[in-house]
Each structure stands twice: as structure tokens, then as C-alpha cells.
Amino acid sequence: MIKANQRAKDYETHLRAAGVRMTKQRLAILRVLAETRSHPDANEIFHLAFAVDPSISLSTVYRTMRILQERGAIQRHAFDDGRARFEHADGEHHDHLIDVETGKVIEFRSEKIERLQAEIAAELGYEIVRHKLELYGRARPMKGAARPATKKRAS
Amino acid sequence: MIKANQRAKDYETHLRAAGVRMTKQRLAILRVLAETRSHPDANEIFHLAFAVDPSISLSTVYRTMRILQERGAIQRHAFDDGRARFEHADGEHHDHLIDVETGKVIEFRSEKIERLQAEIAAELGYEIVRHKLELYGRARPMKGAARPATKKRAS
DNA sequence: ATGCTATTAAGAATGATTTGCAACTAGGCC
DNA sequence: GGCCTAGTTGCAAATCATTCTTAATAGCAT
């Protein structure tokens, strides 16, 4: 994961520039976030970061996630399972398809959908600030190609 | 609200048919659900139901909401504010536009969006079980028509 | 290195939701 | 109508995710 390392550095640079103090706990969290391509909850982040720096506590994870969210460095999601899940916000917006059987989260992005949403909001007299689209689905008995990997682009 | 009364009766009939015992507490909840066009949380339902039948307790609200959800009689939403909000699932699916300033929830439905979602899921090898689309927006300085009412139909 | 201040760990506090349990009741059966 | 029993209830205690309090610690500008 060479890219992850770079991303961690980028995070650090940006946050420092914004006047955020870099403690070893925060660095551990940034590393963890940079390395994962999934959508961990606070507890998962805590355990992963603990492996990097055992001096970290769960409250610090929560505090830091809040700061990162305020700075726009991460996104907080509230899927239907109750707890908050986090994901780094490295630029590009995308939506989620959640496998109802395995809980697996697949990311995708569709320009058509984005456009349509803006149109609908406009018709209702609104301007979209952000949005959340979650598809909950069941994998179909494969017809041809192999099961798609994590990041997909749809029409 | 004559329709609401009918809806409450329908709920009751269906649930009875499914072998669910009808207690006065459950009837109170069904009445409340049938009468509201908003998205109350457990506590709000509790207070409203309490007005109908003061023997009800909050735990019963939670227990009942779970049963209704399992039976498909209601939908549980997890908007970004943390707690669960409920809404009767009387047939027609719709999505939500949440006013970021007032918290007001506007319902809408777009066939185009529905179709597009199915297509996207299909491309990823999935079949949609359910989905959730939430637009968070800001009201635009009205250009012509009046502010739209609660249930809208978009393109 | 020093000092000021932000940040931390730990645990207590909070808010939403669930659960354990003894008392109660809906609804099938006579 | 009354009986019976499994399902349901209210209440309080338990759990879960998250936030707050506080005394101690550690960035980082100088």
C-alpha cells in the first residue's frame, strides 16, 4: 500500500496547514484511514489504530473523527445498522450498494443519477447541499462475468 | 381524518390475519401511525399513543415498532440525526428531501430515479431489495410558484 | 529547553434502544 | 361467560454508541 502511505502524508500536511496539532494518536488514525478501503465504525478504527499505537483510547477516536469530519477530511455515514461508519473523503463523491446478505459495501457513481437528483430538487424549489443514496441489494446468480470488485462506475 | 381511520383498520386486519395479537397498546400505536403524515421517532410515537391509551410504555413502542417493521407494515429510517424514525409503509415507496435549515422532510418520488437505480444495481450484479435516497438541500429564493407542499411528484 | 495551550486516557454521563421478569390479558376452547 | 396458556406488558435494570469531565500529558512556537 504505497498510495496509502502517501495519502496519510497528505492528510497530515493538510491538517497541519489548517493548524491542527498532530499527536501520535491522530497520526495512527490517519494511517488507519489511509489504509482501509472499507467503511469502518469507531470501534473498528479504534482497534486498528490500537495496533499502530496502543496508547490510543476510544474517546480519542470519536473526538478525532469529529474533527476530521469538520475539516472535510472524512465522511460520516449512517447506514441502517445504527452506528456511524467513516470513510475518507478523497475528493470524489460516490454512493453505496450494500449487500444485504454479507454486509459488503460496494461503491459506485453515476452521473445520470447525480443530474437527476439536482433536477428533482430544483423542481421542489431546493438546491442540493449533499445527498445520500444507498441501495440494499442481493447478489444475482452470476450470468457471465465475475463478481465485480469494490469500486465501480455505472452508466 | 377519515382515511386514517380506515388505514388503522387495515393495519389491524392484516396483522390479525398474520396471527399478531391485538392489544390495546398496539391499537393505540396503529392509530397514531395511521394519523400522522410525518416521520416520528419512538419517543414521539410514545407520547401520541399515550394520549390515546395512557397504559402504554416506551418499551412497548420499541417492541411494537420492531414487529411492525418485520411484518413490513412500517419503515424504519436512520436520518443523520441519530435516532430511528418511523413511517407507515402503505404501499407506495418514496424518497426524502430534507431541508437542512428547518429539518422539514419533503417526500417525493421519481420513476426515472427508480429505474436508474435498478439499472445500476443490475450492472453491478445485484437486485435491489430496497433503497434509501435522501437529498439534503437548501430552499431556493423562490422564483415563481409558491413553496411546494408535502407530497410531490417529480419528473 | 520552556511555557502556554490543546490534547489525551479513563471513566463517568448521556441518550437511544433492548432485555429480564413477574404480573396481566387476548383469544381459542369449552 | 369463564378458563387456560402462550404471548404481551410495564417497569427497572442492562446495553450500546457516543459525548463529556477532569487531571495529567505533550505539541509546538519561541
Short mmCIF file of C-alpha atoms (C1' of nucleotides) in Angstrom, two decimals:
data_model
loop_
_atom_site.label_atom_id
_atom_site.label_comp_id
_atom_site.label_asym_id
_atom_site.label_seq_id
_atom_site.Cartn_x
_atom_site.Cartn_y
_atom_site.Cartn_z
CA MET A 1 0.00 0.00 0.00
CA ILE A 2 2.32 2.73 -1.18
CA LYS A 3 -0.54 5.02 -2.11
CA ALA A 4 -2.00 4.73 1.35
CA ASN A 5 1.22 5.98 2.83
CA GLN A 6 1.11 8.96 0.54
CA ARG A 7 -2.48 9.64 1.44
CA ALA A 8 -1.61 9.57 5.13
CA LYS A 9 1.09 12.15 4.46
CA ASP A 10 -1.35 14.30 2.54
CA TYR A 11 -3.82 14.21 5.38
CA GLU A 12 -1.11 15.22 7.78
CA THR A 13 0.09 18.08 5.61
CA HIS A 14 -3.37 19.48 5.12
CA LEU A 15 -4.33 19.25 8.74
CA ARG A 16 -1.08 20.80 9.92
CA ALA A 17 -1.62 23.62 7.44
CA ALA A 18 -5.07 24.11 8.95
CA GLY A 19 -3.48 24.46 12.36
CA VAL A 20 -4.41 21.05 13.71
CA ARG A 21 -1.90 19.61 16.13
CA MET A 22 -0.56 16.26 15.11
CA THR A 23 -0.38 13.88 18.02
CA LYS A 24 0.73 10.29 17.72
CA GLN A 25 -2.84 9.17 18.26
CA ARG A 26 -4.06 11.27 15.38
CA LEU A 27 -1.27 10.02 13.18
CA ALA A 28 -2.26 6.46 13.99
CA ILE A 29 -5.84 7.18 13.00
CA LEU A 30 -4.79 8.87 9.77
CA ARG A 31 -2.67 5.88 8.91
CA VAL A 32 -5.56 3.51 9.55
CA LEU A 33 -7.95 5.61 7.49
CA ALA A 34 -5.49 5.88 4.65
CA GLU A 35 -5.01 2.14 4.57
CA THR A 36 -8.58 0.98 4.57
CA ARG A 37 -10.87 0.83 1.62
CA SER A 38 -13.87 -0.16 3.70
CA HIS A 39 -16.26 1.76 5.92
CA PRO A 40 -15.19 1.08 9.49
CA ASP A 41 -17.12 2.18 12.54
CA ALA A 42 -15.49 3.91 15.50
CA ASN A 43 -14.74 0.67 17.26
CA GLU A 44 -13.04 -0.87 14.27
CA ILE A 45 -10.94 2.23 13.81
CA PHE A 46 -10.05 2.10 17.47
CA HIS A 47 -8.81 -1.49 17.23
CA LEU A 48 -6.83 -0.87 14.08
CA ALA A 49 -5.27 2.29 15.48
CA PHE A 50 -4.54 0.49 18.73
CA ALA A 51 -2.37 -1.91 16.76
CA VAL A 52 -0.37 1.06 15.49
CA ASP A 53 -0.26 2.92 18.80
CA PRO A 54 -1.63 1.20 21.91
CA SER A 55 -1.81 4.47 23.80
CA ILE A 56 -4.95 5.44 21.95
CA SER A 57 -8.41 5.42 23.51
CA LEU A 58 -11.87 5.12 22.02
CA SER A 59 -12.85 8.64 23.03
CA THR A 60 -9.93 9.97 21.06
CA VAL A 61 -11.16 8.11 18.03
CA TYR A 62 -14.55 9.77 18.38
CA ARG A 63 -13.02 13.18 19.01
CA THR A 64 -10.71 12.85 16.06
CA MET A 65 -13.39 11.62 13.73
CA ARG A 66 -15.42 14.66 14.56
CA ILE A 67 -12.50 16.96 13.82
CA LEU A 68 -11.72 15.20 10.57
CA GLN A 69 -15.33 15.43 9.57
CA GLU A 70 -15.46 19.14 10.32
CA ARG A 71 -12.33 19.63 8.26
CA GLY A 72 -13.94 17.68 5.43
CA ALA A 73 -11.26 15.00 5.56
CA ILE A 74 -13.72 12.19 6.10
CA GLN A 75 -17.39 11.43 5.61
CA ARG A 76 -19.69 10.06 8.23
CA HIS A 77 -22.35 7.61 7.09
CA ALA A 78 -25.40 6.36 8.95
CA PHE A 79 -26.33 3.08 7.30
CA ASP A 80 -29.32 1.24 8.66
CA ASP A 81 -27.36 -0.68 11.26
CA GLY A 82 -27.36 2.20 13.72
CA ARG A 83 -23.75 3.08 14.34
CA ALA A 84 -21.77 5.63 12.36
CA ARG A 85 -19.34 4.49 9.73
CA PHE A 86 -16.48 6.52 8.35
CA GLU A 87 -14.71 6.82 5.07
CA HIS A 88 -12.02 9.15 3.80
CA ALA A 89 -13.34 11.86 1.56
CA ASP A 90 -10.56 11.94 -1.00
CA GLY A 91 -12.32 14.17 -3.46
CA GLU A 92 -14.72 12.09 -5.44
CA HIS A 93 -18.28 11.59 -4.29
CA HIS A 94 -19.87 8.18 -4.67
CA ASP A 95 -22.88 6.23 -3.49
CA HIS A 96 -23.21 2.84 -1.85
CA LEU A 97 -24.67 -0.52 -2.65
CA ILE A 98 -24.90 -2.69 0.44
CA ASP A 99 -25.13 -6.43 0.09
CA VAL A 100 -27.98 -7.39 2.41
CA GLU A 101 -26.59 -10.86 2.89
CA THR A 102 -22.92 -10.21 3.52
CA GLY A 103 -22.98 -6.58 4.59
CA LYS A 104 -20.36 -5.84 1.95
CA VAL A 105 -20.33 -2.24 0.76
CA ILE A 106 -19.78 -1.53 -2.91
CA GLU A 107 -19.12 2.00 -4.06
CA PHE A 108 -20.36 3.38 -7.31
CA ARG A 109 -21.03 6.64 -9.03
CA SER A 110 -23.49 7.56 -11.72
CA GLU A 111 -23.57 10.91 -13.43
CA LYS A 112 -27.12 10.31 -14.56
CA ILE A 113 -28.27 9.86 -11.01
CA GLU A 114 -26.41 12.94 -9.88
CA ARG A 115 -28.02 15.01 -12.59
CA LEU A 116 -31.47 13.62 -11.94
CA GLN A 117 -31.23 14.40 -8.25
CA ALA A 118 -30.33 18.00 -8.94
CA GLU A 119 -33.29 18.27 -11.31
CA ILE A 120 -35.71 16.85 -8.79
CA ALA A 121 -34.51 19.13 -6.04
CA ALA A 122 -34.81 22.09 -8.39
CA GLU A 123 -38.41 21.16 -9.18
CA LEU A 124 -39.18 21.15 -5.48
CA GLY A 125 -37.54 24.54 -5.11
CA TYR A 126 -34.36 23.31 -3.47
CA GLU A 127 -30.66 23.29 -4.05
CA ILE A 128 -28.86 20.13 -3.01
CA VAL A 129 -26.28 20.52 -0.31
CA ARG A 130 -25.41 16.86 -0.16
CA HIS A 131 -27.18 13.62 -0.62
CA LYS A 132 -27.13 10.03 0.34
CA LEU A 133 -28.12 7.15 -1.86
CA GLU A 134 -27.99 3.65 -0.50
CA LEU A 135 -29.09 0.63 -2.45
CA TYR A 136 -29.64 -2.50 -0.43
CA GLY A 137 -29.46 -5.50 -2.71
CA ARG A 138 -28.95 -9.18 -3.14
CA ALA A 139 -26.26 -10.58 -5.45
CA ARG A 140 -27.74 -12.14 -8.53
CA PRO A 141 -26.79 -15.64 -9.61
CA MET A 142 -23.94 -14.63 -11.88
CA LYS A 143 -24.85 -14.70 -15.53
CA GLY A 144 -21.49 -14.12 -17.19
CA ALA A 145 -18.64 -12.03 -15.85
CA ALA A 146 -17.03 -12.49 -12.47
CA ARG A 147 -18.26 -10.74 -9.33
CA PRO A 148 -17.32 -7.07 -9.62
CA ALA A 149 -14.62 -5.62 -7.42
CA THR A 150 -15.02 -2.77 -5.00
CA LYS A 151 -15.07 0.49 -6.93
CA LYS A 152 -17.33 0.53 -9.95
CA ARG A 153 -18.52 3.08 -12.38
CA ALA A 154 -22.07 2.75 -13.59
CA SER A 155 -23.52 4.30 -16.73
CA MET B 1 -59.03 12.11 9.04
CA ILE B 2 -61.43 9.50 7.80
CA LYS B 3 -58.81 7.82 5.68
CA ALA B 4 -56.54 7.43 8.65
CA ASN B 5 -59.25 5.57 10.48
CA GLN B 6 -59.59 3.21 7.55
CA ARG B 7 -55.85 2.73 7.40
CA ALA B 8 -55.77 1.84 11.07
CA LYS B 9 -58.46 -0.76 10.43
CA ASP B 10 -56.49 -2.15 7.52
CA TYR B 11 -53.39 -2.46 9.64
CA GLU B 12 -55.37 -4.28 12.28
CA THR B 13 -56.94 -6.67 9.81
CA HIS B 14 -53.64 -7.54 8.20
CA LEU B 15 -51.83 -8.06 11.44
CA ARG B 16 -54.62 -10.17 12.89
CA ALA B 17 -54.56 -12.27 9.76
CA ALA B 18 -50.84 -12.73 10.27
CA GLY B 19 -51.56 -14.03 13.75
CA VAL B 20 -50.46 -10.96 15.66
CA ARG B 21 -52.35 -10.39 18.89
CA MET B 22 -54.06 -7.06 19.08
CA THR B 23 -53.62 -5.43 22.44
CA LYS B 24 -54.96 -2.01 23.30
CA GLN B 25 -51.40 -0.69 23.28
CA ARG B 26 -50.83 -1.94 19.77
CA LEU B 27 -54.12 -0.49 18.63
CA ALA B 28 -53.12 2.86 20.06
CA ILE B 29 -49.86 2.75 18.13
CA LEU B 30 -51.59 1.77 14.91
CA ARG B 31 -53.99 4.65 15.32
CA VAL B 32 -51.13 7.08 15.85
CA LEU B 33 -49.23 5.76 12.86
CA ALA B 34 -52.29 5.91 10.68
CA GLU B 35 -52.92 9.50 11.62
CA THR B 36 -49.51 11.00 11.14
CA ARG B 37 -48.02 12.12 7.89
CA SER B 38 -44.64 12.85 9.40
CA HIS B 39 -41.70 10.72 10.46
CA PRO B 40 -41.91 10.43 14.22
CA ASP B 41 -39.26 8.84 16.39
CA ALA B 42 -40.04 6.33 19.12
CA ASN B 43 -40.48 8.98 21.75
CA GLU B 44 -42.94 11.00 19.71
CA ILE B 45 -44.95 7.89 18.98
CA PHE B 46 -44.93 7.10 22.66
CA HIS B 47 -46.35 10.49 23.59
CA LEU B 48 -49.00 10.41 20.91
CA ALA B 49 -50.02 6.88 21.80
CA PHE B 50 -50.03 7.78 25.46
CA ALA B 51 -52.72 10.35 24.69
CA VAL B 52 -54.84 7.54 23.22
CA ASP B 53 -54.06 4.99 25.90
CA PRO B 54 -52.06 6.07 28.97
CA SER B 55 -51.26 2.49 29.88
CA ILE B 56 -48.61 2.30 27.18
CA SER B 57 -44.89 2.32 27.89
CA LEU B 58 -41.91 3.31 25.79
CA SER B 59 -40.56 -0.23 25.66
CA THR B 60 -43.81 -1.37 24.15
CA VAL B 61 -43.44 1.25 21.47
CA TYR B 62 -40.00 -0.09 20.61
CA ARG B 63 -41.15 -3.69 20.73
CA THR B 64 -44.14 -2.94 18.57
CA MET B 65 -42.18 -0.93 16.03
CA ARG B 66 -39.88 -3.87 15.59
CA ILE B 67 -42.78 -6.21 14.99
CA LEU B 68 -44.41 -3.85 12.54
CA GLN B 69 -41.15 -3.46 10.72
CA GLU B 70 -40.68 -7.21 10.47
CA ARG B 71 -44.20 -7.51 9.12
CA GLY B 72 -43.45 -4.80 6.57
CA ALA B 73 -46.13 -2.53 8.00
CA ILE B 74 -43.73 0.32 8.63
CA GLN B 75 -40.34 1.53 7.50
CA ARG B 76 -37.51 2.46 9.78
CA HIS B 77 -35.33 5.35 8.68
CA ALA B 78 -31.95 6.38 10.03
CA PHE B 79 -31.54 10.00 9.04
CA ASP B 80 -28.36 11.75 10.04
CA ASP B 81 -29.69 12.86 13.41
CA GLY B 82 -29.03 9.56 15.13
CA ARG B 83 -32.33 8.22 16.33
CA ALA B 84 -34.63 6.00 14.31
CA ARG B 85 -37.68 7.49 12.66
CA PHE B 86 -40.71 5.56 11.53
CA GLU B 87 -43.21 5.87 8.77
CA HIS B 88 -46.07 3.69 7.62
CA ALA B 89 -45.29 1.67 4.52
CA ASP B 90 -48.68 1.89 2.87
CA GLY B 91 -47.69 0.59 -0.47
CA GLU B 92 -46.05 3.41 -2.29
CA HIS B 93 -42.35 3.94 -1.96
CA HIS B 94 -40.95 7.44 -1.93
CA ASP B 95 -37.72 9.23 -1.16
CA HIS B 96 -36.92 12.18 1.06
CA LEU B 97 -35.68 15.70 0.66
CA ILE B 98 -34.62 17.15 3.98
CA ASP B 99 -34.40 20.89 4.41
CA VAL B 100 -31.05 21.45 6.08
CA GLU B 101 -32.21 24.66 7.66
CA THR B 102 -35.61 23.73 9.04
CA GLY B 103 -35.31 19.95 9.24
CA LYS B 104 -38.53 19.68 7.31
CA VAL B 105 -38.93 16.42 5.40
CA ILE B 106 -40.45 16.52 1.94
CA GLU B 107 -41.45 13.29 0.26
CA PHE B 108 -41.13 12.75 -3.43
CA ARG B 109 -41.00 10.01 -5.97
CA SER B 110 -39.36 9.82 -9.36
CA GLU B 111 -39.82 6.92 -11.73
CA LYS B 112 -36.68 7.88 -13.57
CA ILE B 113 -34.63 7.58 -10.42
CA GLU B 114 -36.23 4.25 -9.56
CA ARG B 115 -35.41 2.88 -12.99
CA LEU B 116 -31.90 4.20 -12.96
CA GLN B 117 -31.21 2.61 -9.60
CA ALA B 118 -32.38 -0.77 -10.82
CA GLU B 119 -30.13 -0.45 -13.86
CA ILE B 120 -27.11 0.45 -11.79
CA ALA B 121 -27.66 -2.43 -9.40
CA ALA B 122 -28.06 -4.77 -12.34
CA GLU B 123 -24.77 -3.63 -13.80
CA LEU B 124 -23.09 -4.41 -10.51
CA GLY B 125 -24.70 -7.84 -10.49
CA TYR B 126 -27.29 -7.05 -7.87
CA GLU B 127 -31.00 -6.98 -7.45
CA ILE B 128 -32.36 -4.16 -5.31
CA VAL B 129 -34.18 -5.19 -2.18
CA ARG B 130 -34.84 -1.68 -1.00
CA HIS B 131 -33.12 1.64 -1.17
CA LYS B 132 -32.84 4.92 0.53
CA LEU B 133 -32.33 8.24 -1.17
CA GLU B 134 -32.02 11.35 0.91
CA LEU B 135 -31.39 14.74 -0.55
CA TYR B 136 -30.28 17.37 1.92
CA GLY B 137 -30.98 20.77 0.47
CA ARG B 138 -31.50 24.43 0.98
CA ALA B 139 -34.67 26.18 -0.19
CA ARG B 140 -34.00 28.42 -3.13
CA PRO B 141 -35.15 32.00 -3.17
CA MET B 142 -38.46 31.29 -4.83
CA LYS B 143 -38.51 32.15 -8.49
CA GLY B 144 -42.21 31.82 -9.31
CA ALA B 145 -44.58 29.32 -7.75
CA ALA B 146 -45.29 29.04 -4.06
CA ARG B 147 -43.38 26.76 -1.71
CA PRO B 148 -44.43 23.18 -2.51
CA ALA B 149 -46.49 21.22 -0.02
CA THR B 150 -45.59 17.89 1.49
CA LYS B 151 -46.08 15.18 -1.08
CA LYS B 152 -44.70 15.91 -4.52
CA ARG B 153 -44.23 14.04 -7.68
CA ALA B 154 -41.12 14.81 -9.64
CA SER B 155 -40.48 14.22 -13.34
"C1'" DA C 1 14.71 23.73 26.87
"C1'" DT C 2 10.39 26.48 28.42
"C1'" DG C 3 5.77 27.57 28.72
"C1'" DC C 4 1.26 28.03 27.16
"C1'" DT C 5 -2.46 25.56 25.46
"C1'" DA C 6 -4.52 21.91 23.01
"C1'" DT C 7 -4.98 17.09 23.58
"C1'" DT C 8 -5.11 12.87 25.97
"C1'" DA C 9 -6.84 8.44 28.77
"C1'" DA C 10 -10.04 6.83 31.77
"C1'" DG C 11 -14.13 6.59 33.31
"C1'" DA C 12 -18.49 8.65 34.37
"C1'" DA C 13 -22.54 10.56 31.99
"C1'" DT C 14 -25.99 10.66 28.40
"C1'" DG C 15 -29.44 9.20 25.12
"C1'" DA C 16 -31.41 5.69 22.42
"C1'" DT C 17 -32.77 1.11 22.45
"C1'" DT C 18 -33.13 -3.66 24.43
"C1'" DT C 19 -33.90 -7.08 27.84
"C1'" DG C 20 -35.34 -9.76 32.21
"C1'" DC C 21 -39.09 -10.71 34.81
"C1'" DA C 22 -43.32 -11.09 37.36
"C1'" DA C 23 -47.97 -9.64 36.54
"C1'" DC C 24 -51.53 -9.32 33.08
"C1'" DT C 25 -54.53 -10.38 29.00
"C1'" DA C 26 -56.04 -11.86 24.21
"C1'" DG C 27 -58.28 -15.17 22.14
"C1'" DG C 28 -59.08 -20.24 21.35
"C1'" DC C 29 -61.88 -23.75 23.72
"C1'" DC C 30 -65.44 -25.44 26.48
"C1'" DG D 1 -69.40 -16.37 30.04
"C1'" DG D 2 -65.28 -18.47 32.29
"C1'" DC D 3 -60.74 -20.94 31.86
"C1'" DC D 4 -56.35 -21.59 30.27
"C1'" DT D 5 -51.97 -20.64 28.38
"C1'" DA D 6 -48.80 -18.57 25.47
"C1'" DG D 7 -47.97 -14.02 24.12
"C1'" DT D 8 -47.66 -9.32 25.88
"C1'" DT D 9 -47.00 -5.72 29.15
"C1'" DG D 10 -44.75 -2.08 32.44
"C1'" DC D 11 -41.00 -1.25 34.95
"C1'" DA D 12 -36.38 -1.13 36.02
"C1'" DA D 13 -32.03 -2.58 35.04
"C1'" DA D 14 -28.83 -3.59 31.18
"C1'" DT D 15 -26.59 -2.48 26.82
"C1'" DC D 16 -24.77 0.17 23.06
"C1'" DA D 17 -22.95 4.06 20.79
"C1'" DT D 18 -21.36 8.40 21.72
"C1'" DT D 19 -20.08 12.52 24.46
"C1'" DC D 20 -18.34 14.86 28.45
"C1'" DT D 21 -15.38 15.80 32.65
"C1'" DT D 22 -11.00 16.17 34.61
"C1'" DA D 23 -6.45 15.84 35.95
"C1'" DA D 24 -2.29 14.70 33.65
"C1'" DT D 25 0.45 14.98 29.30
"C1'" DA D 26 2.60 16.52 25.16
"C1'" DG D 27 2.68 19.69 20.68
"C1'" DC D 28 4.95 23.31 19.05
"C1'" DA D 29 6.10 28.37 18.84
"C1'" DT D 30 9.67 30.82 20.94
#
